[in-house]
Tab-separated table of C-alpha atoms in Angstrom:
chain	number	residue	atom	x	y	z
A	1	MET	CA	0.216	-0.021	-0.070
A	2	SER	CA	1.297	3.369	-1.000
A	3	GLY	CA	1.866	6.348	1.051
A	4	LEU	CA	3.920	7.720	4.327
A	5	CYS	CA	4.754	6.498	7.639
A	6	ARG	CA	1.194	3.899	7.345
A	7	ASP	CA	1.530	2.013	10.093
A	8	CYS	CA	1.759	3.507	13.466
A	9	SER	CA	4.281	2.472	15.347
A	10	ASN	CA	3.240	3.827	19.285
A	11	GLY	CA	2.979	0.499	20.466
A	12	GLY	CA	-0.940	0.434	20.228
A	13	SER	CA	-3.050	-0.987	17.945
A	14	SER	CA	-4.584	0.915	15.041
A	15	THR	CA	-6.726	0.090	11.795
A	16	VAL	CA	-5.997	1.313	8.662
A	17	THR	CA	-8.661	2.676	6.443
A	18	PRO	CA	-7.612	3.041	2.668
A	19	ILE	CA	-10.251	6.018	1.303
A	20	ASP	CA	-12.833	5.718	-1.430
A	21	LEU	CA	-13.046	9.145	-3.645
A	22	ASN	CA	-16.454	8.368	-4.953
A	23	ASP	CA	-18.082	9.563	-2.400
A	24	TRP	CA	-16.416	13.167	-1.863
A	25	SER	CA	-17.888	16.371	-3.268
A	26	VAL	CA	-17.391	19.063	-5.128
A	27	HIS	CA	-17.208	22.741	-3.769
A	28	LEU	CA	-16.885	26.176	-5.338
A	29	TYR	CA	-15.928	29.360	-4.091
A	30	PRO	CA	-17.920	32.189	-5.757
A	31	GLU	CA	-17.185	33.121	-9.313
A	32	ILE	CA	-15.035	36.540	-9.834
A	33	LYS	CA	-16.526	37.876	-12.915
A	34	ASN	CA	-14.498	39.637	-15.197
A	35	ASP	CA	-13.486	39.633	-18.488
A	36	CYS	CA	-10.075	39.315	-18.329
A	37	PRO	CA	-8.229	35.906	-20.970
A	38	GLY	CA	-7.816	33.119	-18.858
A	39	SER	CA	-9.737	33.281	-15.988
A	40	THR	CA	-11.631	30.269	-15.596
A	41	PHE	CA	-14.432	29.408	-12.898
A	42	GLY	CA	-15.290	25.810	-11.746
A	43	ALA	CA	-13.220	22.648	-10.758
A	44	ASN	CA	-12.873	19.841	-12.699
A	45	TRP	CA	-12.073	16.631	-9.605
A	46	PHE	CA	-11.313	13.307	-11.942
A	47	VAL	CA	-11.341	10.143	-9.861
A	48	GLN	CA	-10.280	7.624	-11.016
A	49	ASP	CA	-9.561	3.344	-9.605
A	50	ALA	CA	-5.822	2.592	-9.633
A	51	SER	CA	-3.323	0.533	-7.516
A	52	GLY	CA	-6.225	-2.333	-7.789
A	53	ARG	CA	-8.326	0.343	-4.913
A	54	ARG	CA	-11.738	1.543	-6.364
A	55	GLY	CA	-11.751	5.390	-5.970
A	56	ASP	CA	-7.353	5.501	-4.708
A	57	THR	CA	-6.769	8.925	-7.598
A	58	VAL	CA	-8.572	12.183	-8.318
A	59	ILE	CA	-6.767	14.582	-10.569
A	60	GLN	CA	-8.400	18.802	-10.890
A	61	THR	CA	-7.700	19.862	-14.259
A	62	LEU	CA	-8.448	23.483	-13.854
A	63	ASN	CA	-6.801	26.207	-13.618
A	64	GLY	CA	-9.425	28.423	-11.540
A	65	GLN	CA	-10.665	29.813	-8.384
A	66	GLN	CA	-10.619	28.091	-5.197
A	67	THR	CA	-12.298	24.536	-4.440
A	68	MET	CA	-12.333	22.186	-2.287
A	69	PHE	CA	-12.802	18.068	-2.944
A	70	CYS	CA	-14.293	16.611	0.189
A	71	SER	CA	-14.394	13.933	2.345
A	72	PRO	CA	-18.345	12.174	3.568
A	73	PHE	CA	-17.553	11.861	7.150
A	74	ASN	CA	-15.836	14.220	9.587
A	75	ILE	CA	-12.728	14.417	10.247
A	76	PHE	CA	-13.548	12.628	13.983
A	77	ASP	CA	-16.056	10.723	13.000
A	78	PRO	CA	-13.914	7.685	11.728
A	79	PHE	CA	-13.382	5.455	14.400
A	80	PHE	CA	-16.357	7.045	17.218
A	81	SER	CA	-13.421	6.659	19.756
A	82	ASP	CA	-11.983	9.298	22.857
A	83	PHE	CA	-11.724	12.490	20.022
A	84	ASP	CA	-8.586	13.540	21.604
A	85	ASP	CA	-6.932	10.355	20.425
A	86	GLY	CA	-6.528	11.727	17.304
A	87	VAL	CA	-6.333	10.402	14.156
A	88	THR	CA	-3.977	10.062	10.985
A	89	PHE	CA	-4.342	10.486	7.387
A	90	THR	CA	-1.379	9.840	4.821
A	91	GLY	CA	-1.550	10.223	0.854
A	92	GLN	CA	0.759	11.040	-2.000
A	93	ILE	CA	0.494	14.003	-4.012
A	94	LYS	CA	1.987	15.196	-7.818
A	95	VAL	CA	1.299	17.881	-9.910
A	96	GLU	CA	1.140	16.809	-13.417
A	97	GLU	CA	3.875	18.228	-16.572
A	98	PRO	CA	1.869	19.836	-19.015
A	99	PRO	CA	1.811	19.239	-22.474
A	100	THR	CA	4.681	19.383	-24.286
A	101	GLY	CA	4.623	23.620	-25.815
A	102	GLU	CA	3.548	24.841	-23.005
A	103	THR	CA	3.990	26.909	-19.829
A	104	ARG	CA	4.356	24.914	-16.283
A	105	ASP	CA	2.020	27.154	-13.766
A	106	ASP	CA	2.772	27.939	-10.241
A	107	ASP	CA	0.188	28.105	-7.951
A	108	TYR	CA	-1.612	26.424	-4.920
A	109	PHE	CA	-2.835	23.451	-4.105
A	110	GLY	CA	-3.466	21.741	-0.700
A	111	PHE	CA	-5.595	20.597	2.218
A	112	ALA	CA	-8.735	22.403	4.199
A	113	LEU	CA	-8.998	20.815	8.059
A	114	GLY	CA	-12.241	21.274	9.535
A	115	PHE	CA	-14.257	22.835	5.946
A	116	ASN	CA	-18.230	21.713	6.640
A	117	PRO	CA	-20.453	22.374	3.206
A	118	GLY	CA	-22.011	25.731	3.205
A	119	ASP	CA	-18.768	27.789	4.119
A	120	GLU	CA	-18.304	28.621	0.756
A	121	LEU	CA	-21.456	30.075	-0.042
A	122	PRO	CA	-22.068	34.000	0.028
A	123	ASP	CA	-25.949	33.411	0.576
A	124	ALA	CA	-25.903	30.916	3.248
A	125	ALA	CA	-25.926	31.627	7.378
A	126	ASP	CA	-23.175	28.621	7.678
A	127	SER	CA	-20.343	30.810	6.377
A	128	ARG	CA	-20.217	33.601	7.921
A	129	GLY	CA	-19.585	30.985	10.825
A	130	ALA	CA	-16.766	29.132	9.134
A	131	ASP	CA	-13.742	28.357	10.746
A	132	PHE	CA	-11.158	25.971	9.292
A	133	ILE	CA	-7.677	25.425	8.570
A	134	LEU	CA	-5.932	25.982	5.627
A	135	VAL	CA	-2.855	24.187	4.544
A	136	ASP	CA	-1.742	25.784	1.221
A	137	TRP	CA	1.403	25.173	-0.878
A	138	LYS	CA	2.486	28.284	-3.688
A	139	ARG	CA	5.464	27.033	-6.185
A	140	ASP	CA	6.600	30.597	-7.035
A	141	SER	CA	5.659	34.291	-5.324
A	142	GLN	CA	3.750	36.465	-6.839
A	143	LEU	CA	1.187	39.586	-7.117
A	144	TYR	CA	-2.512	39.720	-8.457
A	145	SER	CA	-5.844	40.788	-6.849
A	146	ASN	CA	-9.551	39.369	-7.810
A	147	SER	CA	-10.591	42.609	-6.355
A	148	CYS	CA	-12.528	45.222	-7.949
A	149	ARG	CA	-9.990	47.882	-8.079
A	150	GLU	CA	-8.847	50.490	-10.432
A	151	ASP	CA	-7.029	49.713	-12.918
A	152	GLU	CA	-3.073	48.729	-12.691
A	153	PRO	CA	-0.684	50.967	-14.984
A	154	GLY	CA	-0.879	48.943	-18.698
A	155	GLU	CA	-4.285	47.163	-17.225
A	156	ASP	CA	-6.820	46.761	-19.885
A	157	ASP	CA	-10.100	48.446	-19.123
A	158	ASN	CA	-12.064	45.022	-19.203
A	159	CYS	CA	-9.905	43.546	-16.525
A	160	LEU	CA	-11.589	45.338	-13.515
A	161	ARG	CA	-13.481	42.463	-11.506
A	162	PHE	CA	-16.863	42.727	-10.968
A	163	PRO	CA	-17.278	40.394	-7.735
A	164	GLY	CA	-20.413	38.656	-6.241
A	165	TYR	CA	-20.139	39.799	-3.419
A	166	ASP	CA	-18.148	42.565	-1.324
A	167	PRO	CA	-14.803	41.445	-1.343
A	168	ARG	CA	-14.031	43.643	1.833
A	169	GLY	CA	-15.852	41.617	3.843
A	170	SER	CA	-19.834	42.158	4.159
A	171	ASN	CA	-20.880	39.167	2.707
A	172	GLN	CA	-23.672	41.161	0.824
A	173	PRO	CA	-23.381	40.906	-2.787
A	174	VAL	CA	-23.163	43.749	-4.535
A	175	GLU	CA	-23.251	45.047	-8.274
A	176	GLN	CA	-20.283	46.962	-7.846
A	177	CYS	CA	-17.832	47.892	-5.467
A	178	ASP	CA	-15.420	50.817	-4.624
A	179	PRO	CA	-11.780	50.388	-5.697
A	180	VAL	CA	-9.722	48.068	-3.240
A	181	ARG	CA	-6.993	50.535	-2.482
A	182	CYS	CA	-4.831	48.817	-0.078
A	183	GLN	CA	-1.670	51.006	-0.553
A	184	ASP	CA	-4.127	53.830	0.659
A	185	VAL	CA	-4.635	52.235	4.393
A	186	ALA	CA	-1.622	53.368	6.925
A	187	GLY	CA	0.357	50.913	7.366
A	188	LEU	CA	-0.158	47.841	5.075
A	189	PRO	CA	2.610	46.707	2.360
A	190	SER	CA	2.395	47.876	-1.054
A	191	ASP	CA	2.565	44.157	-1.936
A	192	TRP	CA	-0.478	43.361	0.055
A	193	ASN	CA	-1.097	41.044	-2.923
A	194	GLU	CA	1.610	39.003	-2.992
A	195	ALA	CA	0.911	35.196	-2.761
A	196	THR	CA	4.169	33.986	-1.050
A	197	GLU	CA	6.182	31.236	-2.737
A	198	GLY	CA	5.827	27.682	0.323
A	199	LEU	CA	3.928	25.936	2.534
A	200	ALA	CA	1.817	27.607	5.140
A	201	ALA	CA	-1.423	26.842	7.134
A	202	SER	CA	-3.975	29.416	8.438
A	203	GLN	CA	-7.050	29.779	9.819
A	204	VAL	CA	-10.169	30.785	7.472
A	205	LEU	CA	-12.895	32.505	9.049
A	206	GLY	CA	-15.967	33.673	7.345
A	207	LEU	CA	-17.081	33.775	3.902
A	208	ALA	CA	-13.260	34.698	2.505
A	209	HIS	CA	-12.750	36.611	-0.675
A	210	ALA	CA	-10.687	35.639	-3.267
A	211	ASP	CA	-7.551	37.443	-2.352
A	212	LEU	CA	-7.724	36.933	1.334
A	213	PHE	CA	-6.735	33.260	-0.426
A	214	TRP	CA	-4.091	34.503	-2.221
A	215	SER	CA	-2.171	36.826	0.160
A	216	HIS	CA	-3.155	35.486	3.245
A	217	PHE	CA	-3.592	38.951	4.065
A	218	SER	CA	-6.755	40.722	4.793
A	219	CYS	CA	-7.458	43.658	2.585
A	220	PRO	CA	-8.259	46.816	3.541
A	221	ALA	CA	-7.602	46.345	7.127
A	222	THR	CA	-10.507	44.641	8.302
A	223	ASP	CA	-12.277	45.298	11.439
A	224	ARG	CA	-11.819	42.739	13.938
A	225	SER	CA	-13.719	43.850	16.531
A	226	ASN	CA	-16.764	41.483	16.177
A	227	GLU	CA	-14.383	38.818	15.852
A	228	GLY	CA	-16.792	36.680	17.841
A	229	ASP	CA	-19.279	35.598	15.253
A	230	PHE	CA	-16.618	35.839	12.158
A	231	SER	CA	-19.103	37.604	9.914
A	232	THR	CA	-16.789	40.194	8.177
A	233	GLY	CA	-14.552	36.897	6.905
A	234	PHE	CA	-11.111	36.928	6.769
A	235	ILE	CA	-7.795	34.911	6.822
A	236	GLU	CA	-4.994	34.481	9.734
A	237	GLU	CA	-1.626	32.681	8.591
A	238	LEU	CA	-0.540	30.578	11.497
A	239	THR	CA	2.439	28.992	10.547
A	240	ARG	CA	4.818	28.282	7.548
A	241	GLY	CA	6.802	24.915	7.359
A	242	GLU	CA	10.357	24.912	8.603
A	243	THR	CA	12.169	23.293	5.542
A	244	ARG	CA	9.400	24.599	3.264
A	245	GLY	CA	7.987	27.695	4.307
A	246	ASN	CA	9.551	29.730	1.430
A	247	THR	CA	10.450	27.400	-0.590
A	248	GLY	CA	7.860	26.050	-3.447
A	249	TRP	CA	6.861	23.058	-4.566
A	250	ASN	CA	8.243	21.324	-7.811
A	251	TYR	CA	7.007	19.338	-11.047
A	252	GLU	CA	8.883	15.576	-10.914
A	253	GLN	CA	11.413	16.447	-13.018
A	254	ASP	CA	13.036	18.764	-10.634
A	255	ARG	CA	13.076	16.601	-8.002
A	256	ASN	CA	14.604	12.995	-7.467
A	257	LYS	CA	11.030	11.265	-6.251
A	258	GLU	CA	7.367	11.407	-8.333
A	259	TRP	CA	5.112	11.692	-5.342
A	260	TYR	CA	4.932	13.784	-2.488
A	261	ASP	CA	4.116	12.194	0.690
A	262	PHE	CA	2.058	13.723	2.879
A	263	ARG	CA	1.040	12.714	6.868
A	264	PHE	CA	-1.662	14.724	8.786
A	265	ASP	CA	-1.839	13.925	12.492
A	266	ILE	CA	-5.049	15.631	14.116
A	267	SER	CA	-6.399	16.017	16.967
A	268	ARG	CA	-8.146	18.680	18.971
A	269	THR	CA	-5.750	20.466	19.984
A	270	ARG	CA	-2.697	20.538	17.467
A	271	ILE	CA	-1.825	18.967	13.996
A	272	ARG	CA	1.618	17.727	12.613
A	273	VAL	CA	2.006	18.377	9.044
A	274	TYR	CA	4.433	16.269	7.325
A	275	VAL	CA	6.492	15.563	3.829
A	276	ASP	CA	8.103	13.257	2.639
A	277	ASN	CA	9.594	13.241	6.296
A	278	CYS	CA	8.220	10.706	8.930
A	279	GLU	CA	10.229	11.451	11.588
A	280	VAL	CA	10.650	15.310	11.709
A	281	PRO	CA	7.023	17.346	11.084
A	282	GLU	CA	7.454	20.072	8.466
A	283	MET	CA	4.844	22.253	10.808
A	284	THR	CA	2.688	22.178	14.122
A	285	ILE	CA	-0.341	23.962	14.129
A	286	ARG	CA	-1.360	24.550	17.674
A	287	ALA	CA	-5.172	25.140	18.641
A	288	GLU	CA	-4.056	27.596	21.632
A	289	ASP	CA	-2.733	30.121	18.514
A	290	LEU	CA	-5.778	30.085	16.510
A	291	ILE	CA	-8.644	33.419	16.949
A	292	SER	CA	-11.013	32.954	19.912
A	293	ARG	CA	-10.908	28.907	20.475
A	294	ASN	CA	-8.289	26.667	21.454
A	295	ARG	CA	-9.815	23.342	20.319
A	296	PHE	CA	-9.777	22.553	16.209
A	297	ASN	CA	-13.330	22.522	15.100
A	298	ASP	CA	-14.541	19.216	13.168
A	299	GLY	CA	-15.570	19.225	9.774
A	300	LYS	CA	-14.479	17.822	6.792
A	301	PHE	CA	-11.111	16.517	5.179
A	302	CYS	CA	-10.662	18.107	2.483
A	303	PHE	CA	-8.697	18.367	-1.017
A	304	TYR	CA	-7.538	22.245	-1.970
A	305	ASN	CA	-6.931	24.098	-5.290
A	306	TYR	CA	-6.653	27.444	-6.182
A	307	SER	CA	-5.454	28.254	-9.514
A	308	GLN	CA	-3.286	25.092	-10.337
A	309	GLU	CA	-4.160	22.570	-12.988
A	310	ASN	CA	-3.653	18.793	-13.076
A	311	VAL	CA	-2.871	17.909	-9.171
A	312	ARG	CA	-3.055	14.296	-8.594
A	313	TYR	CA	-4.355	13.026	-5.087
A	314	LYS	CA	-3.296	9.320	-4.506
A	315	GLY	CA	-3.673	6.340	-1.836
A	316	PHE	CA	-5.069	8.123	0.301
A	317	ALA	CA	-6.141	6.728	4.076
A	318	LEU	CA	-6.703	7.310	7.292
A	319	GLU	CA	-5.728	5.532	10.809
A	320	GLU	CA	-6.322	5.488	14.167
A	321	ARG	CA	-4.620	7.508	17.012
A	322	CYS	CA	-1.376	7.201	15.069
A	323	ASP	CA	0.495	10.035	17.038
A	324	PRO	CA	2.262	8.946	19.925
A	325	GLU	CA	2.052	11.979	21.911
A	326	ASN	CA	-2.310	11.847	21.381
A	327	ALA	CA	-2.495	8.051	21.835
A	328	ARG	CA	-3.960	5.907	24.725
A	329	PRO	CA	-1.137	4.855	26.607
A	330	PRO	CA	-1.635	0.330	26.151
A	331	SER	CA	-4.091	-1.681	28.602
A	332	PRO	CA	-1.681	-2.554	31.517
A	333	THR	CA	-1.091	-6.164	32.090
A	334	PRO	CA	-4.027	-7.613	33.950
A	335	PRO	CA	-2.142	-9.273	37.321
A	336	PRO	CA	-2.432	-13.240	37.278
A	337	PRO	CA	-4.602	-14.809	39.394
A	338	PRO	CA	-3.814	-15.507	42.942
A	339	PRO	CA	-3.050	-19.056	43.884
A	340	ALA	CA	-5.919	-21.827	44.210
A	341	GLY	CA	-7.526	-21.768	47.435
A	342	LYS	CA	-6.626	-18.400	48.772
A	343	GLY	CA	-9.116	-16.045	46.663
A	344	LYS	CA	-11.768	-13.979	47.716
A	345	GLY	CA	-15.415	-15.347	46.684
A	346	LYS	CA	-17.361	-18.156	46.664
A	347	GLY	CA	-16.336	-21.436	46.954
A	348	LYS	CA	-16.716	-24.285	49.464
A	349	GLY	CA	-17.037	-23.365	53.115
A	350	LYS	CA	-14.978	-23.765	55.921
A	351	GLY	CA	-15.187	-27.805	56.569
A	352	GLY	CA	-17.464	-28.224	53.553
A	353	GLY	CA	-17.485	-31.503	51.822
């Protein structure tokens, strides 16, 4: 069976369950309406059988906006045991080389942990309470904005963005919006709309606009006084990878192996992410660092794409309490039975016969 560190080594029992991706569902964030060439809305998640397993692989083939491909179960559901014990997901990812003559892309793939259907819909009350973890990986740093904004020098007038909801976080549908000019907000950097190369983990709150997924930076500055209900929507970057925090993913031809091996050890209070190394975590996400809570929300385990085509996910499985620090200790060895005739309990009384 393919995958990274599939068997637990913590001395406890564990059940490995291969995941059939045929039962998973597609979720799309709202369309950013514009007339710019190359802009795509939608997603194409295509499930395939492989390695003798049904639903072993899925590939997302479109260069489009934010999309999730999510499990039918919640992260802590599969074992219905003590949720604090934790659960482990393992699997592999690669980005397929483009056809000869086409340019390689350099955008995002990753995972959403604790996402729930409705978190992505501007007209759903559920989206205002969205609170999940985004783990995403960008190949190269890049400046860009999907927001309604003034034309940049040299940009065609037709490239003004007219989103279907307010990019500043009100969650209200709008037919037009004022230009987003973060450069005019005191204290904000001019490169607010830069997607940074490397692997990162963020907390997504409310209905986040495409630009927030792009830069992990709220723009313009969001009024944080109402964090209790997260009704405005923003993203808070929590941590970056130890060795890949500023290093992008790469195509197979530029590295010495075909697939990236991923492992997630997830409990209510900590998430450890491993990439190509099952001994040392690439990042540790702690619930104590979250905004307005100290435990991770339950929800779906999702694959995530943003503007990156031909990402293939393969051989995912889940396993109970693979993380040694979250595992229950083995049951103690029961004491030996007392010698015959010396124990307590029912039996013949003294002098019986």
